[in-house]
Amino acid sequence: MTGDNHGPDPAGLIPGHAGVAGRRVVITGAGRGLGSVLAAAFDAAGARLALVARSKPALEDVASRLSGDHLVCAGDVRDELFNDTVAEQMTERFGGVDVWIANAGVSREDPDITRMSAAAWREVIDTNLTGTFLGARAAAARMGAGGRIIVTGSVLGDRPHGRLAAYSASKGGVHALVRSLAQELGPREITANAVALGWFETGLGSFWQRDEQREQDIARHTALGRWGTDADLPGVYLFLASPAAAYITGTTITVDGGYSLL
């Protein structure tokens, strides 16, 4: 069904950077890897940012390479008070929160499941899943209509691998979380979506490239025949944060070069 008099101004639907200029965007895990790539992309698009990670020096280094005057928030996303503080500081500095990108995450190859410690399990689950929930909660409490919650998921959330039990479970959990958030926040015109990433050269994926045979096997198992690069990453996040994605919610968009097909 279509209507004649509803929807955003077509000028805001132009692909590229125009749709997020001036948007107030929180990016967790922004101190390195894929998070720093997203920070650069949203900065170039004219967004006002809060850069979040554990390491203040890492965040300051990222911020020094950006053109905007952005907020730097060092802390642990597993801490619910910290997430609330980030949202409060964003509101004090820029007047509110429009987009919360829950990108912070950890990954490690697990030992045999019979030897995996509860502490190792909790570190991954608490960072990747609980940290995402806490951030989404803090954001939703302050967002108005048009708000966006964007979560970094993984193809492993739907196609788990052995020896990656905690990581796979955490990403499967965030995929389910965005579906629940979408239903709850939809009446307030806030969307929630996940981006299921495949194997990227930057960030957590770089760990797996240390094994040359595994790196080649993954490339062969990908329809495009290669790993993802920095240039392949920001587009879908910029799109989901823009007016063009106003009617998309509760979904997981896969960005994996066709890894899931083979």
PDB file of C-alpha atoms in Angstrom:
ATOM      1  CA  MET A   1       0.000   0.000   0.000  1.00  0.00           C
ATOM      2  CA  THR A   2       1.302   3.462  -0.834  1.00  0.00           C
ATOM      3  CA  GLY A   3       0.250   6.952   0.110  1.00  0.00           C
ATOM      4  CA  ASP A   4       0.585  10.316  -1.543  1.00  0.00           C
ATOM      5  CA  ASN A   5       1.266  12.645   1.362  1.00  0.00           C
ATOM      6  CA  HIS A   6       3.462  10.735   3.775  1.00  0.00           C
ATOM      7  CA  GLY A   7       7.163  10.032   4.160  1.00  0.00           C
ATOM      8  CA  PRO A   8      10.373  12.035   4.315  1.00  0.00           C
ATOM      9  CA  ASP A   9      11.349  14.853   2.015  1.00  0.00           C
ATOM     10  CA  PRO A  10      12.767  13.288  -1.177  1.00  0.00           C
ATOM     11  CA  ALA A  11      15.832  15.515  -0.796  1.00  0.00           C
ATOM     12  CA  GLY A  12      16.774  13.424   2.228  1.00  0.00           C
ATOM     13  CA  LEU A  13      16.670  10.217   0.207  1.00  0.00           C
ATOM     14  CA  ILE A  14      19.640  11.052  -1.988  1.00  0.00           C
ATOM     15  CA  PRO A  15      22.170   8.212  -1.614  1.00  0.00           C
ATOM     16  CA  GLY A  16      25.417   9.071   0.086  1.00  0.00           C
ATOM     17  CA  HIS A  17      26.170  11.431   2.905  1.00  0.00           C
ATOM     18  CA  ALA A  18      23.308  13.928   2.771  1.00  0.00           C
ATOM     19  CA  GLY A  19      20.955  11.812   4.858  1.00  0.00           C
ATOM     20  CA  VAL A  20      23.042  11.821   8.051  1.00  0.00           C
ATOM     21  CA  ALA A  21      24.430  15.356   8.085  1.00  0.00           C
ATOM     22  CA  GLY A  22      23.792  16.850  11.509  1.00  0.00           C
ATOM     23  CA  ARG A  23      22.601  13.555  12.997  1.00  0.00           C
ATOM     24  CA  ARG A  24      23.752  12.854  16.557  1.00  0.00           C
ATOM     25  CA  VAL A  25      25.432   9.459  16.399  1.00  0.00           C
ATOM     26  CA  VAL A  26      26.976   7.253  19.093  1.00  0.00           C
ATOM     27  CA  ILE A  27      29.485   4.659  17.856  1.00  0.00           C
ATOM     28  CA  THR A  28      30.717   2.067  20.341  1.00  0.00           C
ATOM     29  CA  GLY A  29      33.920   0.169  19.669  1.00  0.00           C
ATOM     30  CA  ALA A  30      35.177   3.285  17.877  1.00  0.00           C
ATOM     31  CA  GLY A  31      38.768   3.090  19.085  1.00  0.00           C
ATOM     32  CA  ARG A  32      39.991   0.709  16.413  1.00  0.00           C
ATOM     33  CA  GLY A  33      39.071  -1.558  13.551  1.00  0.00           C
ATOM     34  CA  LEU A  34      35.634  -1.350  12.021  1.00  0.00           C
ATOM     35  CA  GLY A  35      34.458   1.175  14.592  1.00  0.00           C
ATOM     36  CA  SER A  36      37.133   3.656  13.569  1.00  0.00           C
ATOM     37  CA  VAL A  37      36.153   3.131   9.922  1.00  0.00           C
ATOM     38  CA  LEU A  38      32.548   3.972  10.805  1.00  0.00           C
ATOM     39  CA  ALA A  39      33.699   7.030  12.738  1.00  0.00           C
ATOM     40  CA  ALA A  40      35.561   8.336   9.688  1.00  0.00           C
ATOM     41  CA  ALA A  41      32.574   7.703   7.412  1.00  0.00           C
ATOM     42  CA  PHE A  42      30.026   9.415   9.651  1.00  0.00           C
ATOM     43  CA  ASP A  43      32.407  12.309  10.277  1.00  0.00           C
ATOM     44  CA  ALA A  44      32.779  12.775   6.525  1.00  0.00           C
ATOM     45  CA  ALA A  45      28.992  12.680   6.263  1.00  0.00           C
ATOM     46  CA  GLY A  46      28.663  15.597   8.664  1.00  0.00           C
ATOM     47  CA  ALA A  47      27.314  13.720  11.681  1.00  0.00           C
ATOM     48  CA  ARG A  48      27.998  14.776  15.264  1.00  0.00           C
ATOM     49  CA  LEU A  49      29.594  11.879  17.087  1.00  0.00           C
ATOM     50  CA  ALA A  50      30.212  10.309  20.455  1.00  0.00           C
ATOM     51  CA  LEU A  51      33.165   7.936  20.095  1.00  0.00           C
ATOM     52  CA  VAL A  52      33.034   5.121  22.633  1.00  0.00           C
ATOM     53  CA  ALA A  53      35.655   2.514  23.586  1.00  0.00           C
ATOM     54  CA  ARG A  54      37.640   1.370  26.600  1.00  0.00           C
ATOM     55  CA  SER A  55      40.878   3.133  25.663  1.00  0.00           C
ATOM     56  CA  LYS A  56      40.866   6.929  25.872  1.00  0.00           C
ATOM     57  CA  PRO A  57      44.208   7.270  24.022  1.00  0.00           C
ATOM     58  CA  ALA A  58      42.852   5.146  21.165  1.00  0.00           C
ATOM     59  CA  LEU A  59      39.719   7.273  20.962  1.00  0.00           C
ATOM     60  CA  GLU A  60      41.709  10.496  21.031  1.00  0.00           C
ATOM     61  CA  ASP A  61      43.865   9.183  18.199  1.00  0.00           C
ATOM     62  CA  VAL A  62      40.773   8.416  16.121  1.00  0.00           C
ATOM     63  CA  ALA A  63      39.234  11.791  16.962  1.00  0.00           C
ATOM     64  CA  SER A  64      42.422  13.624  15.962  1.00  0.00           C
ATOM     65  CA  ARG A  65      42.015  12.319  12.416  1.00  0.00           C
ATOM     66  CA  LEU A  66      38.431  13.539  12.086  1.00  0.00           C
ATOM     67  CA  SER A  67      37.290  16.984  11.034  1.00  0.00           C
ATOM     68  CA  GLY A  68      34.431  17.479  13.490  1.00  0.00           C
ATOM     69  CA  ASP A  69      34.497  18.416  17.164  1.00  0.00           C
ATOM     70  CA  HIS A  70      33.273  15.132  18.587  1.00  0.00           C
ATOM     71  CA  LEU A  71      32.670  13.716  22.048  1.00  0.00           C
ATOM     72  CA  VAL A  72      35.115  11.114  23.403  1.00  0.00           C
ATOM     73  CA  CYS A  73      33.717   8.674  25.995  1.00  0.00           C
ATOM     74  CA  ALA A  74      36.104   6.073  27.422  1.00  0.00           C
ATOM     75  CA  GLY A  75      34.558   3.221  29.367  1.00  0.00           C
ATOM     76  CA  ASP A  76      33.144  -0.302  29.325  1.00  0.00           C
ATOM     77  CA  VAL A  77      29.881  -1.011  27.490  1.00  0.00           C
ATOM     78  CA  ARG A  78      29.208  -3.816  29.980  1.00  0.00           C
ATOM     79  CA  ASP A  79      28.625  -1.130  32.627  1.00  0.00           C
ATOM     80  CA  GLU A  80      25.021   0.056  32.564  1.00  0.00           C
ATOM     81  CA  LEU A  81      25.858   3.345  34.282  1.00  0.00           C
ATOM     82  CA  PHE A  82      28.483   4.065  31.629  1.00  0.00           C
ATOM     83  CA  ASN A  83      25.963   3.615  28.813  1.00  0.00           C
ATOM     84  CA  ASP A  84      23.573   5.996  30.551  1.00  0.00           C
ATOM     85  CA  THR A  85      26.407   8.491  31.032  1.00  0.00           C
ATOM     86  CA  VAL A  86      27.265   8.400  27.320  1.00  0.00           C
ATOM     87  CA  ALA A  87      23.656   9.131  26.411  1.00  0.00           C
ATOM     88  CA  GLU A  88      23.492  11.935  28.974  1.00  0.00           C
ATOM     89  CA  GLN A  89      26.731  13.511  27.740  1.00  0.00           C
ATOM     90  CA  MET A  90      25.508  13.274  24.160  1.00  0.00           C
ATOM     91  CA  THR A  91      22.308  15.048  25.177  1.00  0.00           C
ATOM     92  CA  GLU A  92      24.184  17.752  27.073  1.00  0.00           C
ATOM     93  CA  ARG A  93      26.630  18.329  24.208  1.00  0.00           C
ATOM     94  CA  PHE A  94      24.402  18.011  21.161  1.00  0.00           C
ATOM     95  CA  GLY A  95      20.851  18.079  22.494  1.00  0.00           C
ATOM     96  CA  GLY A  96      19.950  14.414  22.060  1.00  0.00           C
ATOM     97  CA  VAL A  97      20.705  11.066  20.435  1.00  0.00           C
ATOM     98  CA  ASP A  98      19.489  10.189  16.943  1.00  0.00           C
ATOM     99  CA  VAL A  99      21.518   7.067  16.144  1.00  0.00           C
ATOM    100  CA  TRP A 100      23.156   4.490  18.416  1.00  0.00           C
ATOM    101  CA  ILE A 101      25.543   2.102  16.669  1.00  0.00           C
ATOM    102  CA  ALA A 102      26.287  -0.830  18.985  1.00  0.00           C
ATOM    103  CA  ASN A 103      29.520  -2.005  17.414  1.00  0.00           C
ATOM    104  CA  ALA A 104      31.714  -2.897  20.411  1.00  0.00           C
ATOM    105  CA  GLY A 105      32.587  -6.580  20.472  1.00  0.00           C
ATOM    106  CA  VAL A 106      35.140  -9.202  21.353  1.00  0.00           C
ATOM    107  CA  SER A 107      35.969 -12.528  19.753  1.00  0.00           C
ATOM    108  CA  ARG A 108      38.308 -15.368  20.441  1.00  0.00           C
ATOM    109  CA  GLU A 109      38.653 -18.949  19.302  1.00  0.00           C
ATOM    110  CA  ASP A 110      37.262 -21.047  22.118  1.00  0.00           C
ATOM    111  CA  PRO A 111      38.927 -24.146  23.493  1.00  0.00           C
ATOM    112  CA  ASP A 112      37.064 -27.430  23.325  1.00  0.00           C
ATOM    113  CA  ILE A 113      33.645 -26.804  24.885  1.00  0.00           C
ATOM    114  CA  THR A 114      34.499 -29.143  27.765  1.00  0.00           C
ATOM    115  CA  ARG A 115      37.431 -26.889  28.685  1.00  0.00           C
ATOM    116  CA  MET A 116      35.851 -23.483  28.113  1.00  0.00           C
ATOM    117  CA  SER A 117      35.591 -21.485  31.329  1.00  0.00           C
ATOM    118  CA  ALA A 118      32.473 -19.678  32.439  1.00  0.00           C
ATOM    119  CA  ALA A 119      34.556 -16.503  32.722  1.00  0.00           C
ATOM    120  CA  ALA A 120      35.589 -16.699  29.057  1.00  0.00           C
ATOM    121  CA  TRP A 121      31.977 -17.303  28.053  1.00  0.00           C
ATOM    122  CA  ARG A 122      30.726 -14.369  30.115  1.00  0.00           C
ATOM    123  CA  GLU A 123      33.324 -11.949  28.721  1.00  0.00           C
ATOM    124  CA  VAL A 124      32.032 -12.458  25.184  1.00  0.00           C
ATOM    125  CA  ILE A 125      28.325 -12.622  26.030  1.00  0.00           C
ATOM    126  CA  ASP A 126      28.480  -9.648  28.393  1.00  0.00           C
ATOM    127  CA  THR A 127      30.310  -7.471  25.862  1.00  0.00           C
ATOM    128  CA  ASN A 128      28.580  -8.455  22.640  1.00  0.00           C
ATOM    129  CA  LEU A 129      25.031  -9.102  23.845  1.00  0.00           C
ATOM    130  CA  THR A 130      24.522  -7.479  27.239  1.00  0.00           C
ATOM    131  CA  GLY A 131      26.535  -4.417  26.200  1.00  0.00           C
ATOM    132  CA  THR A 132      24.320  -4.060  23.142  1.00  0.00           C
ATOM    133  CA  PHE A 133      21.173  -4.302  25.258  1.00  0.00           C
ATOM    134  CA  LEU A 134      22.441  -1.711  27.744  1.00  0.00           C
ATOM    135  CA  GLY A 135      23.335   0.705  24.963  1.00  0.00           C
ATOM    136  CA  ALA A 136      19.994   0.234  23.229  1.00  0.00           C
ATOM    137  CA  ARG A 137      18.184   0.824  26.508  1.00  0.00           C
ATOM    138  CA  ALA A 138      20.098   4.041  27.180  1.00  0.00           C
ATOM    139  CA  ALA A 139      19.486   5.248  23.634  1.00  0.00           C
ATOM    140  CA  ALA A 140      15.797   4.380  23.527  1.00  0.00           C
ATOM    141  CA  ALA A 141      15.171   6.303  26.743  1.00  0.00           C
ATOM    142  CA  ARG A 142      16.329   9.500  25.021  1.00  0.00           C
ATOM    143  CA  MET A 143      15.413   9.027  21.368  1.00  0.00           C
ATOM    144  CA  GLY A 144      12.478  10.615  19.647  1.00  0.00           C
ATOM    145  CA  ALA A 145      10.723   9.741  16.411  1.00  0.00           C
ATOM    146  CA  GLY A 146      13.224   8.940  13.683  1.00  0.00           C
ATOM    147  CA  GLY A 147      15.712   7.372  16.082  1.00  0.00           C
ATOM    148  CA  ARG A 148      17.886   4.533  14.856  1.00  0.00           C
ATOM    149  CA  ILE A 149      19.478   1.638  16.722  1.00  0.00           C
ATOM    150  CA  ILE A 150      21.995  -0.200  14.533  1.00  0.00           C
ATOM    151  CA  VAL A 151      23.755  -3.299  15.834  1.00  0.00           C
ATOM    152  CA  THR A 152      26.828  -4.991  14.417  1.00  0.00           C
ATOM    153  CA  GLY A 153      25.954  -8.655  14.081  1.00  0.00           C
ATOM    154  CA  SER A 154      27.694 -11.472  12.244  1.00  0.00           C
ATOM    155  CA  VAL A 155      27.029 -14.208   9.732  1.00  0.00           C
ATOM    156  CA  LEU A 156      28.133 -16.537  12.527  1.00  0.00           C
ATOM    157  CA  GLY A 157      25.000 -15.554  14.423  1.00  0.00           C
ATOM    158  CA  ASP A 158      22.999 -17.568  11.887  1.00  0.00           C
ATOM    159  CA  ARG A 159      25.693 -20.025  10.756  1.00  0.00           C
ATOM    160  CA  PRO A 160      27.683 -20.837  13.901  1.00  0.00           C
ATOM    161  CA  HIS A 161      31.141 -22.368  13.781  1.00  0.00           C
ATOM    162  CA  GLY A 162      32.651 -24.886  16.145  1.00  0.00           C
ATOM    163  CA  ARG A 163      35.088 -23.392  18.661  1.00  0.00           C
ATOM    164  CA  LEU A 164      33.245 -20.085  18.381  1.00  0.00           C
ATOM    165  CA  ALA A 165      30.336 -20.984  20.647  1.00  0.00           C
ATOM    166  CA  ALA A 166      30.291 -17.815  22.735  1.00  0.00           C
ATOM    167  CA  TYR A 167      30.740 -15.460  19.794  1.00  0.00           C
ATOM    168  CA  SER A 168      28.147 -17.246  17.656  1.00  0.00           C
ATOM    169  CA  ALA A 169      25.651 -17.290  20.530  1.00  0.00           C
ATOM    170  CA  SER A 170      26.210 -13.601  21.260  1.00  0.00           C
ATOM    171  CA  LYS A 171      25.614 -12.582  17.655  1.00  0.00           C
ATOM    172  CA  GLY A 172      22.573 -14.821  17.304  1.00  0.00           C
ATOM    173  CA  GLY A 173      21.316 -13.088  20.420  1.00  0.00           C
ATOM    174  CA  VAL A 174      21.730  -9.578  19.017  1.00  0.00           C
ATOM    175  CA  HIS A 175      19.910 -10.577  15.834  1.00  0.00           C
ATOM    176  CA  ALA A 176      16.969 -11.654  17.997  1.00  0.00           C
ATOM    177  CA  LEU A 177      17.298  -8.552  20.157  1.00  0.00           C
ATOM    178  CA  VAL A 178      16.783  -6.150  17.246  1.00  0.00           C
ATOM    179  CA  ARG A 179      13.592  -7.967  16.268  1.00  0.00           C
ATOM    180  CA  SER A 180      12.259  -7.507  19.771  1.00  0.00           C
ATOM    181  CA  LEU A 181      13.388  -3.882  19.949  1.00  0.00           C
ATOM    182  CA  ALA A 182      11.747  -3.166  16.600  1.00  0.00           C
ATOM    183  CA  GLN A 183       8.380  -4.358  17.876  1.00  0.00           C
ATOM    184  CA  GLU A 184       8.625  -2.469  21.144  1.00  0.00           C
ATOM    185  CA  LEU A 185       9.992   0.792  19.739  1.00  0.00           C
ATOM    186  CA  GLY A 186       8.062   0.845  16.469  1.00  0.00           C
ATOM    187  CA  PRO A 187       5.098   2.786  17.889  1.00  0.00           C
ATOM    188  CA  ARG A 188       7.587   5.541  18.783  1.00  0.00           C
ATOM    189  CA  GLU A 189       8.942   5.538  15.197  1.00  0.00           C
ATOM    190  CA  ILE A 190      12.341   4.265  16.322  1.00  0.00           C
ATOM    191  CA  THR A 191      13.883   1.561  14.155  1.00  0.00           C
ATOM    192  CA  ALA A 192      16.240  -1.236  15.184  1.00  0.00           C
ATOM    193  CA  ASN A 193      18.289  -3.286  12.729  1.00  0.00           C
ATOM    194  CA  ALA A 194      21.404  -5.432  12.647  1.00  0.00           C
ATOM    195  CA  VAL A 195      24.213  -5.674  10.113  1.00  0.00           C
ATOM    196  CA  ALA A 196      25.520  -9.244   9.842  1.00  0.00           C
ATOM    197  CA  LEU A 197      29.120  -8.874   8.764  1.00  0.00           C
ATOM    198  CA  GLY A 198      31.155 -11.533   7.051  1.00  0.00           C
ATOM    199  CA  TRP A 199      34.935 -11.736   7.090  1.00  0.00           C
ATOM    200  CA  PHE A 200      36.653  -8.346   7.029  1.00  0.00           C
ATOM    201  CA  GLU A 201      40.349  -7.528   6.895  1.00  0.00           C
ATOM    202  CA  THR A 202      39.928  -4.887   9.595  1.00  0.00           C
ATOM    203  CA  GLY A 203      38.843  -5.475  13.166  1.00  0.00           C
ATOM    204  CA  LEU A 204      38.059  -8.836  14.740  1.00  0.00           C
ATOM    205  CA  GLY A 205      38.459 -10.658  11.428  1.00  0.00           C
ATOM    206  CA  SER A 206      42.131  -9.736  11.215  1.00  0.00           C
ATOM    207  CA  PHE A 207      42.843 -12.331  13.915  1.00  0.00           C
ATOM    208  CA  TRP A 208      41.766 -15.112  11.563  1.00  0.00           C
ATOM    209  CA  GLN A 209      44.004 -13.861   8.774  1.00  0.00           C
ATOM    210  CA  ARG A 210      47.034 -14.857  10.804  1.00  0.00           C
ATOM    211  CA  ASP A 211      46.386 -18.387   9.586  1.00  0.00           C
ATOM    212  CA  GLU A 212      47.128 -18.177   5.851  1.00  0.00           C
ATOM    213  CA  GLN A 213      45.349 -21.431   5.042  1.00  0.00           C
ATOM    214  CA  ARG A 214      42.221 -20.350   6.882  1.00  0.00           C
ATOM    215  CA  GLU A 215      42.342 -16.949   5.178  1.00  0.00           C
ATOM    216  CA  GLN A 216      42.439 -18.617   1.762  1.00  0.00           C
ATOM    217  CA  ASP A 217      39.698 -21.085   2.676  1.00  0.00           C
ATOM    218  CA  ILE A 218      37.377 -18.256   3.717  1.00  0.00           C
ATOM    219  CA  ALA A 219      38.047 -16.333   0.492  1.00  0.00           C
ATOM    220  CA  ARG A 220      37.276 -19.457  -1.564  1.00  0.00           C
ATOM    221  CA  HIS A 221      34.051 -19.907   0.394  1.00  0.00           C
ATOM    222  CA  THR A 222      32.955 -16.338  -0.449  1.00  0.00           C
ATOM    223  CA  ALA A 223      31.083 -15.691  -3.702  1.00  0.00           C
ATOM    224  CA  LEU A 224      33.149 -12.577  -4.442  1.00  0.00           C
ATOM    225  CA  GLY A 225      36.334 -14.507  -3.737  1.00  0.00           C
ATOM    226  CA  ARG A 226      37.830 -12.074  -1.251  1.00  0.00           C
ATOM    227  CA  TRP A 227      37.641 -10.665   2.256  1.00  0.00           C
ATOM    228  CA  GLY A 228      35.769  -7.445   2.953  1.00  0.00           C
ATOM    229  CA  THR A 229      37.702  -4.171   3.019  1.00  0.00           C
ATOM    230  CA  ASP A 230      37.133  -0.859   4.781  1.00  0.00           C
ATOM    231  CA  ALA A 231      35.399   0.485   1.671  1.00  0.00           C
ATOM    232  CA  ASP A 232      32.793  -2.300   1.848  1.00  0.00           C
ATOM    233  CA  LEU A 233      31.676  -1.450   5.370  1.00  0.00           C
ATOM    234  CA  PRO A 234      30.158   2.014   5.949  1.00  0.00           C
ATOM    235  CA  GLY A 235      27.521   2.169   3.214  1.00  0.00           C
ATOM    236  CA  VAL A 236      24.899   0.029   4.902  1.00  0.00           C
ATOM    237  CA  TYR A 237      25.332   1.833   8.233  1.00  0.00           C
ATOM    238  CA  LEU A 238      25.006   5.243   6.562  1.00  0.00           C
ATOM    239  CA  PHE A 239      21.894   3.992   4.786  1.00  0.00           C
ATOM    240  CA  LEU A 240      20.259   2.625   7.942  1.00  0.00           C
ATOM    241  CA  ALA A 241      20.967   5.899   9.756  1.00  0.00           C
ATOM    242  CA  SER A 242      19.401   7.967   6.979  1.00  0.00           C
ATOM    243  CA  PRO A 243      15.794   8.966   6.161  1.00  0.00           C
ATOM    244  CA  ALA A 244      15.895   6.484   3.270  1.00  0.00           C
ATOM    245  CA  ALA A 245      15.684   3.622   5.797  1.00  0.00           C
ATOM    246  CA  ALA A 246      12.706   4.996   7.721  1.00  0.00           C
ATOM    247  CA  TYR A 247      10.502   1.993   6.861  1.00  0.00           C
ATOM    248  CA  ILE A 248      13.093  -0.696   7.581  1.00  0.00           C
ATOM    249  CA  THR A 249      13.091  -2.216  11.053  1.00  0.00           C
ATOM    250  CA  GLY A 250      13.553  -5.555  12.772  1.00  0.00           C
ATOM    251  CA  THR A 251      15.757  -6.939  10.037  1.00  0.00           C
ATOM    252  CA  THR A 252      19.323  -8.162   9.691  1.00  0.00           C
ATOM    253  CA  ILE A 253      21.158  -7.046   6.561  1.00  0.00           C
ATOM    254  CA  THR A 254      23.979  -9.365   5.543  1.00  0.00           C
ATOM    255  CA  VAL A 255      27.219  -7.837   4.266  1.00  0.00           C
ATOM    256  CA  ASP A 256      29.467 -10.817   3.583  1.00  0.00           C
ATOM    257  CA  GLY A 257      30.400 -10.888  -0.107  1.00  0.00           C
ATOM    258  CA  GLY A 258      28.235 -13.964  -0.559  1.00  0.00           C
ATOM    259  CA  TYR A 259      29.879 -16.049   2.178  1.00  0.00           C
ATOM    260  CA  SER A 260      26.472 -17.245   3.376  1.00  0.00           C
ATOM    261  CA  LEU A 261      25.545 -18.536  -0.079  1.00  0.00           C
ATOM    262  CA  LEU A 262      28.189 -21.227  -0.382  1.00  0.00           C
TER     263      LEU A 262
END
